[in-house]
XYZ file of C-alpha atoms in Angstrom:
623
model
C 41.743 108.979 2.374
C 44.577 111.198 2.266
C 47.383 110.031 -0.316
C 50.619 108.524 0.909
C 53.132 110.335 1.121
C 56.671 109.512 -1.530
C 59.787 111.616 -0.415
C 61.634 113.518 -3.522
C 64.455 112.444 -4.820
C 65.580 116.125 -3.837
C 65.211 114.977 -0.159
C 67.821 112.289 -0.820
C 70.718 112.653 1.439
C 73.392 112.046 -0.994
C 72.380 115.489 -2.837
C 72.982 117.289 0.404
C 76.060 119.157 1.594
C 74.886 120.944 5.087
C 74.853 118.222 8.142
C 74.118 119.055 11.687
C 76.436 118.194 14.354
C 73.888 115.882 16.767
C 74.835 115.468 20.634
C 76.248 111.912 21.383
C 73.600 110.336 23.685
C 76.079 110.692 26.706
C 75.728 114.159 26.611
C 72.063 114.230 27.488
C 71.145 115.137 30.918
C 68.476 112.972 32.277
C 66.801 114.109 35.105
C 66.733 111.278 37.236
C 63.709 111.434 39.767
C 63.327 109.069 43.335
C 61.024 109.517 46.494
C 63.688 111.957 47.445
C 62.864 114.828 45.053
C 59.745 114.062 43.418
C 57.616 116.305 45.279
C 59.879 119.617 44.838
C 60.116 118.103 41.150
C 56.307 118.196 40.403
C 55.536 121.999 39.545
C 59.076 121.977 36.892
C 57.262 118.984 35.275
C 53.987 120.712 35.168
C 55.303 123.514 33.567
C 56.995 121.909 31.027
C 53.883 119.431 30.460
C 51.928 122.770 29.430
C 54.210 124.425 27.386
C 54.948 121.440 25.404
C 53.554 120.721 21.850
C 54.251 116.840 22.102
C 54.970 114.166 25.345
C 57.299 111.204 24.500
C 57.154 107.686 26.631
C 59.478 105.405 27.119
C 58.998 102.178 29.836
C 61.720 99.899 31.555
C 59.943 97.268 32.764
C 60.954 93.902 34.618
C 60.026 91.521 31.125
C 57.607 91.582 28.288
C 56.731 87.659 27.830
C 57.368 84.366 29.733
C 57.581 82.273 26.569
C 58.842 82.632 22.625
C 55.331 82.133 21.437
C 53.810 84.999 24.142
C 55.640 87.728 21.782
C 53.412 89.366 19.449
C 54.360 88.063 16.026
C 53.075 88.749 12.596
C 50.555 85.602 12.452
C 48.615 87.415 15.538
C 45.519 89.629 14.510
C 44.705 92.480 16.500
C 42.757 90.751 19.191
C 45.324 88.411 19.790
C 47.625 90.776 19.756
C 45.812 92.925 22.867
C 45.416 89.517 24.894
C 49.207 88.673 24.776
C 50.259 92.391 25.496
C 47.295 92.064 28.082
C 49.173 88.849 29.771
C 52.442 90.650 29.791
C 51.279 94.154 31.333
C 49.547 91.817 34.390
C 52.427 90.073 35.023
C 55.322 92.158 35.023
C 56.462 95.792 36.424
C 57.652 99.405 35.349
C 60.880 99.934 37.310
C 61.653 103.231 35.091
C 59.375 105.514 33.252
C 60.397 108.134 31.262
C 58.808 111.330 29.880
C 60.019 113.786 27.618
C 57.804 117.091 26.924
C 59.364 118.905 23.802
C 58.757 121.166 21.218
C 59.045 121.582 17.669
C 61.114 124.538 16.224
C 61.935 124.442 12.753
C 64.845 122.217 12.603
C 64.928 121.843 16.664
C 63.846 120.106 18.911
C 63.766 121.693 22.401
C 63.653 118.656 24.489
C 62.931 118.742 28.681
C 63.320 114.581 29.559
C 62.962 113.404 33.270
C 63.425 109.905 34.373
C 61.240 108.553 36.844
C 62.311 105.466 39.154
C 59.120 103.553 40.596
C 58.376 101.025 42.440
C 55.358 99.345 43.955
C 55.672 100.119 47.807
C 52.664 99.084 50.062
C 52.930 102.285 51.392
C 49.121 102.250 52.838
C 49.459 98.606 54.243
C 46.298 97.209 52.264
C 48.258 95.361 49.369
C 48.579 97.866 46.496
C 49.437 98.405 44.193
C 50.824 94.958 43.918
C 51.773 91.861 45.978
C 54.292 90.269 43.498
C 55.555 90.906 40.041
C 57.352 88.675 37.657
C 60.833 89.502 36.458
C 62.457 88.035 32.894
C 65.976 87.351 33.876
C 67.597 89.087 30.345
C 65.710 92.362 31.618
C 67.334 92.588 34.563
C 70.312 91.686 32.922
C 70.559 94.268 31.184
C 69.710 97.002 32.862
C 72.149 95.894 35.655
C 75.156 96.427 33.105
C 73.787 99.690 32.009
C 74.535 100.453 36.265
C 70.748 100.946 37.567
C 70.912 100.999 41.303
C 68.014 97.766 42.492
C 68.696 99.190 45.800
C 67.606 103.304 45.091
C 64.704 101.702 42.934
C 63.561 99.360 46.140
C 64.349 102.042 48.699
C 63.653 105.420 46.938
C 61.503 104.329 44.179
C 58.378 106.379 43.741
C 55.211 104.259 44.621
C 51.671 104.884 43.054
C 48.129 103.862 43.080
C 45.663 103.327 40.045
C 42.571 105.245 39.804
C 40.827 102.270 40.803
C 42.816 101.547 43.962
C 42.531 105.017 44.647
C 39.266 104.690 45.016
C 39.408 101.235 46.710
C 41.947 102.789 49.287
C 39.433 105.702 49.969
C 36.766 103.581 50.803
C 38.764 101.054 52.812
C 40.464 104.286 54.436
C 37.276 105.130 55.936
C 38.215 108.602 56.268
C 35.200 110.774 56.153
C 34.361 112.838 52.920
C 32.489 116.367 52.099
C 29.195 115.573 50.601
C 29.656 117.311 47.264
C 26.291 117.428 45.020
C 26.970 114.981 43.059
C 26.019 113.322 46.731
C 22.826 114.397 47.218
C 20.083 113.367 45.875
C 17.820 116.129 43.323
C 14.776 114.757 43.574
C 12.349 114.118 46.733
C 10.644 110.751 46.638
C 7.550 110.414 48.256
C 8.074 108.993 52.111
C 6.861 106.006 53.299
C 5.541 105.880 56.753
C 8.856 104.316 57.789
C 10.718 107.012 56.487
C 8.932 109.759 57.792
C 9.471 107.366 61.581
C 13.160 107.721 60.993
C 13.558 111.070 59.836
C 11.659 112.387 62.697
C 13.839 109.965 65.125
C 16.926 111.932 63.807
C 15.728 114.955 63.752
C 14.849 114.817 67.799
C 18.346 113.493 68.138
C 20.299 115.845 66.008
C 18.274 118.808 67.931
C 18.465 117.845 71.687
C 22.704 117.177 70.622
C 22.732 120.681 68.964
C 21.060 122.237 71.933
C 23.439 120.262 74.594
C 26.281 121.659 72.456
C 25.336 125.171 72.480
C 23.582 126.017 75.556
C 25.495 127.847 77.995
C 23.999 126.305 81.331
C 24.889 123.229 80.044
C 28.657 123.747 79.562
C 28.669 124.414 83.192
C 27.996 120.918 84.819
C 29.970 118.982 85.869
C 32.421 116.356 83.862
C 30.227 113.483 84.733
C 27.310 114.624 83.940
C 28.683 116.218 80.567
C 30.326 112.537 80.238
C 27.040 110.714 80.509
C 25.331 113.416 78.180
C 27.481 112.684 75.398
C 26.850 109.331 75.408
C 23.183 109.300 75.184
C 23.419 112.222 72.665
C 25.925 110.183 70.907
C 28.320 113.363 70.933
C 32.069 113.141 69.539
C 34.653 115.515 68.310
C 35.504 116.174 65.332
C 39.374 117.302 65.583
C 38.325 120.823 68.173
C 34.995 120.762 67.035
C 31.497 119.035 68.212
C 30.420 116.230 66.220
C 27.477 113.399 65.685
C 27.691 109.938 64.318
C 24.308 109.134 62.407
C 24.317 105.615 61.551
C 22.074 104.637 58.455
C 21.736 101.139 56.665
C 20.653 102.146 52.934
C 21.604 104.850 50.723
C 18.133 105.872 50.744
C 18.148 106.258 54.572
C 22.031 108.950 53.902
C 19.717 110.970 51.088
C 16.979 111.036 54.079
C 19.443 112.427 56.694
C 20.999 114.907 54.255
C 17.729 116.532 52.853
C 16.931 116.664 57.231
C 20.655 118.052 57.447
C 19.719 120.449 55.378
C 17.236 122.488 57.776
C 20.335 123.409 60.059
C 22.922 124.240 56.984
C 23.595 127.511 59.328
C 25.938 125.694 61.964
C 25.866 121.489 60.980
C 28.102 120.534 58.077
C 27.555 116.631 56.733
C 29.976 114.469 56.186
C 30.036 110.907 54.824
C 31.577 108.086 56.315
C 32.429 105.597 53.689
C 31.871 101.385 54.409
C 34.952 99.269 53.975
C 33.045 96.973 51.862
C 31.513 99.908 49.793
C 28.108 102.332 49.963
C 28.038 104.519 53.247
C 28.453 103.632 56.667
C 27.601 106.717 58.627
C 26.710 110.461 58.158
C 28.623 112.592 60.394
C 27.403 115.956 61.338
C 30.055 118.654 62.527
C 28.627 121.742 64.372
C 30.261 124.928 63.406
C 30.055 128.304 65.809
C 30.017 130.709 62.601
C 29.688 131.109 58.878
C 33.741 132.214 58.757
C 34.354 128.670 60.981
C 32.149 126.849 58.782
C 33.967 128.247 55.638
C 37.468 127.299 57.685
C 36.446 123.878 58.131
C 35.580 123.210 54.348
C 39.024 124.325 53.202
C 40.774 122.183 55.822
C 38.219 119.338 54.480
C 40.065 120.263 51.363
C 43.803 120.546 52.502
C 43.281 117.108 53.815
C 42.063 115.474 50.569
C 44.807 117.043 48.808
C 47.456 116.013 50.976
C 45.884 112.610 51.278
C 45.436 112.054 47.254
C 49.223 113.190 47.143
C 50.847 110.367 49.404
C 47.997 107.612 47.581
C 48.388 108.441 44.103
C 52.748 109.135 44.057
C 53.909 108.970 40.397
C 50.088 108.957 39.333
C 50.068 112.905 39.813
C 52.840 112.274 37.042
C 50.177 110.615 34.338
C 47.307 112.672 35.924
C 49.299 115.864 34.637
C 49.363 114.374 31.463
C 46.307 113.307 30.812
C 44.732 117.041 32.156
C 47.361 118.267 29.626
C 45.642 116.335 26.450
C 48.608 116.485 24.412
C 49.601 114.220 21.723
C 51.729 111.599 23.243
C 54.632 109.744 21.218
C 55.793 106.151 22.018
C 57.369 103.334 20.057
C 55.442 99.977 20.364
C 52.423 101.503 21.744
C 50.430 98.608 22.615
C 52.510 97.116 25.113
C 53.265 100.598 26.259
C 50.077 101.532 26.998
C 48.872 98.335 27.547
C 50.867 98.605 30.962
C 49.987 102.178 31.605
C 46.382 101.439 31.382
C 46.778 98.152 33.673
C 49.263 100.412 36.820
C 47.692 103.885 36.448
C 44.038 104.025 35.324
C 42.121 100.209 36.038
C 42.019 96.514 35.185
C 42.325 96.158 31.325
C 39.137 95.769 29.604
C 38.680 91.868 27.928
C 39.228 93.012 24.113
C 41.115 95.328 22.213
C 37.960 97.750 21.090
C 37.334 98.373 24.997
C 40.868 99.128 25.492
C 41.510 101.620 22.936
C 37.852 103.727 24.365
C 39.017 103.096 27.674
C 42.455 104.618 27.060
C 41.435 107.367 24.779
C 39.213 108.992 27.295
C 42.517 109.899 29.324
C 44.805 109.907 26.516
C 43.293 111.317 23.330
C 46.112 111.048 20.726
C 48.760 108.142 21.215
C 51.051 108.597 18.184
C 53.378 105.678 17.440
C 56.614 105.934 15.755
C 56.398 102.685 13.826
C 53.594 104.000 11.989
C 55.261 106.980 10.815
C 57.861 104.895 9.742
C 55.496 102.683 7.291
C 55.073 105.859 5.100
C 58.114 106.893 4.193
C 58.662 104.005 1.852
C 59.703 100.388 2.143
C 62.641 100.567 5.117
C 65.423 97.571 6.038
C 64.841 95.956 9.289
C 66.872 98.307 12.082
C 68.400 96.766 15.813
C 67.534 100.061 17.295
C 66.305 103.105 17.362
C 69.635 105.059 17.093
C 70.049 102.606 13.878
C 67.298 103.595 12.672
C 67.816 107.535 13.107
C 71.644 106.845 11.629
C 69.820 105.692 8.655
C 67.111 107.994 8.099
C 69.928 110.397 8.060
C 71.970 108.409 5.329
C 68.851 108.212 3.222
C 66.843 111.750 3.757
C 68.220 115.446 4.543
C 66.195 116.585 7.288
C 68.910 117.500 10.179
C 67.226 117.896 13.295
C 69.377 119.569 16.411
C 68.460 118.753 19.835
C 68.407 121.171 22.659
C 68.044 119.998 26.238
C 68.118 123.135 29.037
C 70.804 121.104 31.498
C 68.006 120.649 34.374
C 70.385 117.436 35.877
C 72.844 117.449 37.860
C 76.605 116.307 36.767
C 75.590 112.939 38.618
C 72.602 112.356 36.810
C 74.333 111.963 33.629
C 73.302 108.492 33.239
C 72.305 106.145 30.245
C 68.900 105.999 32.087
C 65.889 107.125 30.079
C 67.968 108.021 27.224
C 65.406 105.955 24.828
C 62.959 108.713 25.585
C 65.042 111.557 23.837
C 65.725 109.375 21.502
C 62.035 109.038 20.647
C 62.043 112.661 20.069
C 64.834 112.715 17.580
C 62.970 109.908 15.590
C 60.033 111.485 15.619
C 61.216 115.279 14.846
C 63.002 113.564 11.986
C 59.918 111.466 10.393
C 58.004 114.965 10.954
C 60.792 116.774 8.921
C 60.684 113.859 6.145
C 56.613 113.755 6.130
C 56.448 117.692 5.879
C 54.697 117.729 9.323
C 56.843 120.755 10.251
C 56.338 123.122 13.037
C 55.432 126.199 9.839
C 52.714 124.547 8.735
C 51.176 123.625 11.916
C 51.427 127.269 13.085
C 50.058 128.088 10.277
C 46.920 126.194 9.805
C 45.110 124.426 12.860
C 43.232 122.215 10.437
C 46.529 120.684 9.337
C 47.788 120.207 13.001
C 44.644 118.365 13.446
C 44.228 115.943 10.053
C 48.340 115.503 10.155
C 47.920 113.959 14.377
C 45.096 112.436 13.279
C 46.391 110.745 10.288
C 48.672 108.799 12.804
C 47.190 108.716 15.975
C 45.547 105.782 18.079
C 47.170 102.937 15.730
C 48.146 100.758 18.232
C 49.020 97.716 15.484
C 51.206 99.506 12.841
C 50.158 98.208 8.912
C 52.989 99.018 7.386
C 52.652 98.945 3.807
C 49.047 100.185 3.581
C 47.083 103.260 5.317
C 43.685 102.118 4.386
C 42.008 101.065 7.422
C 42.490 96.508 8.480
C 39.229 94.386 7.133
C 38.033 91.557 8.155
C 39.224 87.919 8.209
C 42.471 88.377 6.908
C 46.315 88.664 8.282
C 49.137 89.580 6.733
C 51.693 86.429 6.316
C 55.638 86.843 5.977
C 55.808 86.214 2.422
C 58.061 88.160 -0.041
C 55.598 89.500 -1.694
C 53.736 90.727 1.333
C 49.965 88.974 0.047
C 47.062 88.917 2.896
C 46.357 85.756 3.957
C 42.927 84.723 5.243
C 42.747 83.588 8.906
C 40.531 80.413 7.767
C 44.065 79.772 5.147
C 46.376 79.302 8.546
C 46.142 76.001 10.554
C 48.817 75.454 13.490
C 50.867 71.952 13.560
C 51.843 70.267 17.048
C 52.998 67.233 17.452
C 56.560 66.396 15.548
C 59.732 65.428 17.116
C 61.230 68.454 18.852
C 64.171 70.819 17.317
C 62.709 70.358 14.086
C 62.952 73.049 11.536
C 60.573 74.643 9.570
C 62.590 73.542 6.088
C 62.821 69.812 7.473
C 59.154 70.128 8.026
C 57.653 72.094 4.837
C 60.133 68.202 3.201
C 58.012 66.071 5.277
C 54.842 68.123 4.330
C 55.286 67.841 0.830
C 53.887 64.685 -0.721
C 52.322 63.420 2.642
C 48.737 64.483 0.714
C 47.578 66.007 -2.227
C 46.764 69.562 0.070
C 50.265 69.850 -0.020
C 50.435 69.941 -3.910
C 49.681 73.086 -3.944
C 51.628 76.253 -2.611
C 52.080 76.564 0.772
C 54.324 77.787 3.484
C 55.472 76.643 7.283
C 56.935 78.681 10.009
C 57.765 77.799 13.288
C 56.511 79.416 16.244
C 57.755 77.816 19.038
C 60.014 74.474 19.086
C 56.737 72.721 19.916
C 54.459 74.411 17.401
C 54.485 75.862 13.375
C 52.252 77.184 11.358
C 51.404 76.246 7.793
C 49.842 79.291 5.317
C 48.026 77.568 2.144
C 48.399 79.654 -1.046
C 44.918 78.315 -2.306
C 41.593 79.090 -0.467
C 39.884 75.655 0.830
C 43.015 73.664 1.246
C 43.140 74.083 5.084
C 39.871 72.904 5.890
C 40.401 70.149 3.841
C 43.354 68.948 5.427
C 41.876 69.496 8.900
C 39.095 67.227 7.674
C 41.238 64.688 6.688
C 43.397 64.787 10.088
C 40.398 64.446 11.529
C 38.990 61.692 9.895
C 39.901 57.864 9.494
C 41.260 58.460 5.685
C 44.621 59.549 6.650
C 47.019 57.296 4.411
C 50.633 57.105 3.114
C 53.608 59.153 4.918
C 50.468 61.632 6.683
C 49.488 58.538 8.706
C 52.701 57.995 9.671
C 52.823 61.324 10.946
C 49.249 61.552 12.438
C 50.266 57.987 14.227
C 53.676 59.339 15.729
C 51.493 62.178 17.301
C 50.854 64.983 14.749
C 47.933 67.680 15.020
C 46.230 70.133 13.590
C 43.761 73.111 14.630
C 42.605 76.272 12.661
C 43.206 79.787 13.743
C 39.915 79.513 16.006
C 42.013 77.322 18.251
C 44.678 79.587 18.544
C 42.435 82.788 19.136
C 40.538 80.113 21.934
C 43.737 80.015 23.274
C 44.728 83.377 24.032
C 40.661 84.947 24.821
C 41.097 81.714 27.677
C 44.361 82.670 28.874
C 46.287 78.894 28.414
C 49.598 80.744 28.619
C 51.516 78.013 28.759
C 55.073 77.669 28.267
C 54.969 75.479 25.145
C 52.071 76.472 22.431
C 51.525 72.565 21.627
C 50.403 72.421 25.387
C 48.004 75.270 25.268
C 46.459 74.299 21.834
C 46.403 70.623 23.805
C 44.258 72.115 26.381
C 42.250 74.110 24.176
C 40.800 71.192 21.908
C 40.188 68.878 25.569
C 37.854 71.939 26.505
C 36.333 72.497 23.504
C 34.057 69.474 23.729
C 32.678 71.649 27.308
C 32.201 74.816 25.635
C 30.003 76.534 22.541
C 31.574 77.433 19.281
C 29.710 80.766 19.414
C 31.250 81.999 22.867
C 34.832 81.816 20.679
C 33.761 83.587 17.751
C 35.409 86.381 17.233
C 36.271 88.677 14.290
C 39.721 88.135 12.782
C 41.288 91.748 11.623
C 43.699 92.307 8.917
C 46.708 92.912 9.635
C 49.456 94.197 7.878
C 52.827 92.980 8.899
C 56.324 92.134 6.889
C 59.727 91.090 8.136
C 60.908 94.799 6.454
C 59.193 96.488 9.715
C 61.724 97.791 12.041
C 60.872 96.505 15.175
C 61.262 99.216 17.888
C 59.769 96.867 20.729
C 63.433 94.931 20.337
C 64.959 97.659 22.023
């Protein structure tokens, strides 16, 4: 484990004299990029992708939870956690995404950001990316007083496809496709006498076309008869050039017909004609008069799936570029970041958190995350921002970082938009200042580049307060002194007169049964919902027990009889894995408990991480 870092006294700010003069925010040219100059836009990004040492993210997006109790809070786990980011990322839409590839120079940071405006334009008429999206009213809000133009984002917002409707689109496309090897079959299967039937059927066909095609008496008769020809042959063109449909009903019968193809590689080139409901319709066979015409035909092949992958994937060439690049990527709140990169731009997110973070790491190894940086430098006050938060990190710690951004944007594009993203940079060239991750030592030593990413990267629930890895079946509670607190210790409440507080409750708690004798603790979740934390292992199945039972007595009764309920943590994690996102939590933990009786413990057992979580984290996903 490697030691946690403690900054010197030395580093202290107040035993400093030199400060930097830092760029006021309004100062930073954003690039701002539409429909309109994306394309001429792509090779300056590429460039500045590959000589980057980091990538910084930042997403606007149309809302981040429907409901109070939807917001990750510090009584979720890490599962729960992933299912309520999950929720949010399906729901709602990136209107701006931001990217910032910069560098690391001593005290520098040499910053290129570029604003991207997006928006999810059925460009190919087959309902993708998206149909609908849901927008949070405050989002909107404020993004229309910061001036974003709805109507350039509508009208010249950059559209995109995910790698899996990429793939859809191909298919239901139906445009035909270069058999590649990964195509063909490498072994030869023993043929059946059906097989050898239809291979031989094809083979007569393919032959007498070829020999229509290419024999000069033929080409001579008249239109007609050439007409009527082609239509027993089954003869089409292929843009200028002779063609054959082949039609084939198993994916055994398109290996058969390209191993056949195979014996007249010298003029026919194969082609596959993908099914709109998936596997292979057809295999097309082009005739070509020459080896150079042949060759010509397989780049043009080629210039078309280019140009085609360019108009379906739109800003995905942006994440593509990234991901070939496979350099560390900084964010702040990560998991709902990433969460909605993984749901627009590579697939459908995967059911639990473990399948998410393999799923995302094969196209993004390193995902570093501000927050955690944060954690080690010491116990840090809760900031609004992140430009609070750099203001004091520069109060507390000497480590003056100047930013340098090449002006790449135009006078116009001088806008507030995407400024989050450069801020991300400052942050994070700061923390690497304070933390001794400096640009020296990982020139020097590729080892310590390597353990220093490491250290932070792919921590997509910051534990702030510990580095030693989360175990099982415990959370961390918003108590002073920070304890863990066992899942099985939580129980949620439901049931009490609305607008109550959590004070006014932990009263009526207290004395209601002898469980509550002991040390406990209530927060409230929602208006319909709390939680109660026992300080003393045991007590919360015990009082589930009793609200269970017939034994309630004295002022509990009174409570149970005016509506009052009780579930353990299972309840709430059967909640979230079913997706009751309903407005109020009472209402989902209602309809979790009526289908309980229906379904088997087991199917809702699932492990409950530690986390580690205090009201002392600064909150970046506030922002």
């Amino acid at each position: 484990m490697v030691p946690q870092f403690k900054p010197s006294p030395l580093r202290i700010r107040f035993f400093c004299t030199k400060t930097v003069q830092q760029n006021h925010h309004h100062r930073w040219p954003i690039k701002q990029i539409t429909k309109t100059n994306f394309n001429e836009s792509l090779s300056e990004i590429k460039n500045h992708i590959s000589s980057s040492d980091f990538i910084a993210v930042s997403l606007q997006n149309t809302g981040s939870f429907s409901s109070p109790w939807h917001r990750v809070s510090t009584f979720d786990t890490p599962d729960t956690a992933y299912l309520k980011a999950k929720f949010a990322a399906e729901r709602f839409q990136i209107l701006q995404f931001a990217i910032c590839p910069f560098k690391l120079q001593a005290s520098k940071v040499i910053a290129y950001p570029y604003n991207f405006h997006l928006f999810p334009r059925d460009e190919l008429k087959m309902g993708m990316p998206s149909y609908s999206f849901t927008c949070q009213t405050s989002y909107l809000t404020a993004m229309a007083k910061e001036g974003f133009d709805f109507n350039t984002c509508i009208y010249d917002g950059i559209s995109y496809l995910s790698e899996a409707q990429e793939s859809s689109a191909k298919v239901r496309m139906g445009n035909p496709m270069a058999v590649d090897h990964a195509t063909k079959s490498s072994s030869s299967p023993a043929l059946s006498v059906a097989d050898t039937v239809f291979i031989e059927r094809v083979r007569s066909r393919v032959k007498h076309w070829k020999n229509a095609c290419t024999d000069s008496d033929i080409k001579t008769e008249a239109a007609l008869v050439t007409s009527l020809r082609k239509i027993v042959l089954g003869g089409e063109q292929f843009g200028s050039r002779p063609s054959m449909t082949i039609d084939v009903c198993s994916e055994r019968q398109v290996q058969l017909v390209l191993k056949m193809l195979e014996d007249f590689s010298d003029v026919l080139v194969p082609l596959i004609i993908p099914a709109k409901g998936g596997g292979t319709q057809a295999v097309r066979a082009v005739l070509t008069s020459s080896d150079e015409d042949k060759d010509l035909l397989k780049r043009e092949l080629q210039t078309f799936e280019f140009e085609q992958n360019k108009r379906v994937r739109g800003f995905r060439e942006v994440i593509d570029l990234i991901s070939a690049s496979q350099k560390p990527i900084v964010a702040h709140n990560s998991l709902n970041d990433f969460t909605f990169i993984h749901s627009k731009f590579l697939a459908p997110l995967p059911p639990n958190m473990d399948e998410f973070i393999c799923s995302l790491r094969l196209a993004f190894p390193q995902v570093i995350d501000v927050n955690y940086l944060l954690k080690d430098i010491g116990p840090v006050k809760k900031m609004a921002n992140i430009s609070a938060t750099i203001a004091y990190l520069k109060n507390r710690f000497f480590a003056p970082i100047e930013m340098e951004i090449p002006n790449q944007a135009n006078e116009n594009e001088g806008k507030i938009h995407g400024h989050n993203v450069v801020k991300i940079c400052q942050l994070f060239g700061k923390l690497c200042s304070i933390l001794k991750i400096t640009p020296d030592a990982i020139e020097s030593s590729d080892d310590f580049l390597a353990s220093a990413i490491n250290r932070y990267a792919n921590i997509f629930y910051s534990l702030p307060g510990s580095s030693q890895e989360p175990t099982n079946e415990e959370i961390r509670g918003w108590t002073n002194d920070k304890r863990k607190v066992s899942c099985e210790d939580v129980v949620f409440l439901w049931g009490f007169r609305e607008r109550i507080s959590a004070g006014i409750l932990k009263n009526m708690l207290q004395g209601s049964h002898e469980v509550f004798a002991e040390a406990f603790n209530v927060r409230m979740v929602d208006r319909s919902c709390a939680i109660v934390v026992f300080g003393k292992p045991g007590l919360s199945n015990t009082f589930k027990n009793v609200m269970n039972s017939k034994e309630v007595s004295g002022p509990l009764r009174e409570m149970v009889s005016d509506g009052l309920k009780a579930a353990g943590y299972e309840t709430y994690q059967r909640v979230c894995s079913s997706g009751l996102w309903e407005s109020a939590l009472a209402d989902a933990l209602d309809k979790a408990l009526a289908s309980h009786s229906c379904l088997s413990e087991a199917a809702y057992e699932t492990k409950q991480s530690e986390i580690y979580l205090s009201n002392e984290l600064i909150n970046l996903a506030e922002l």
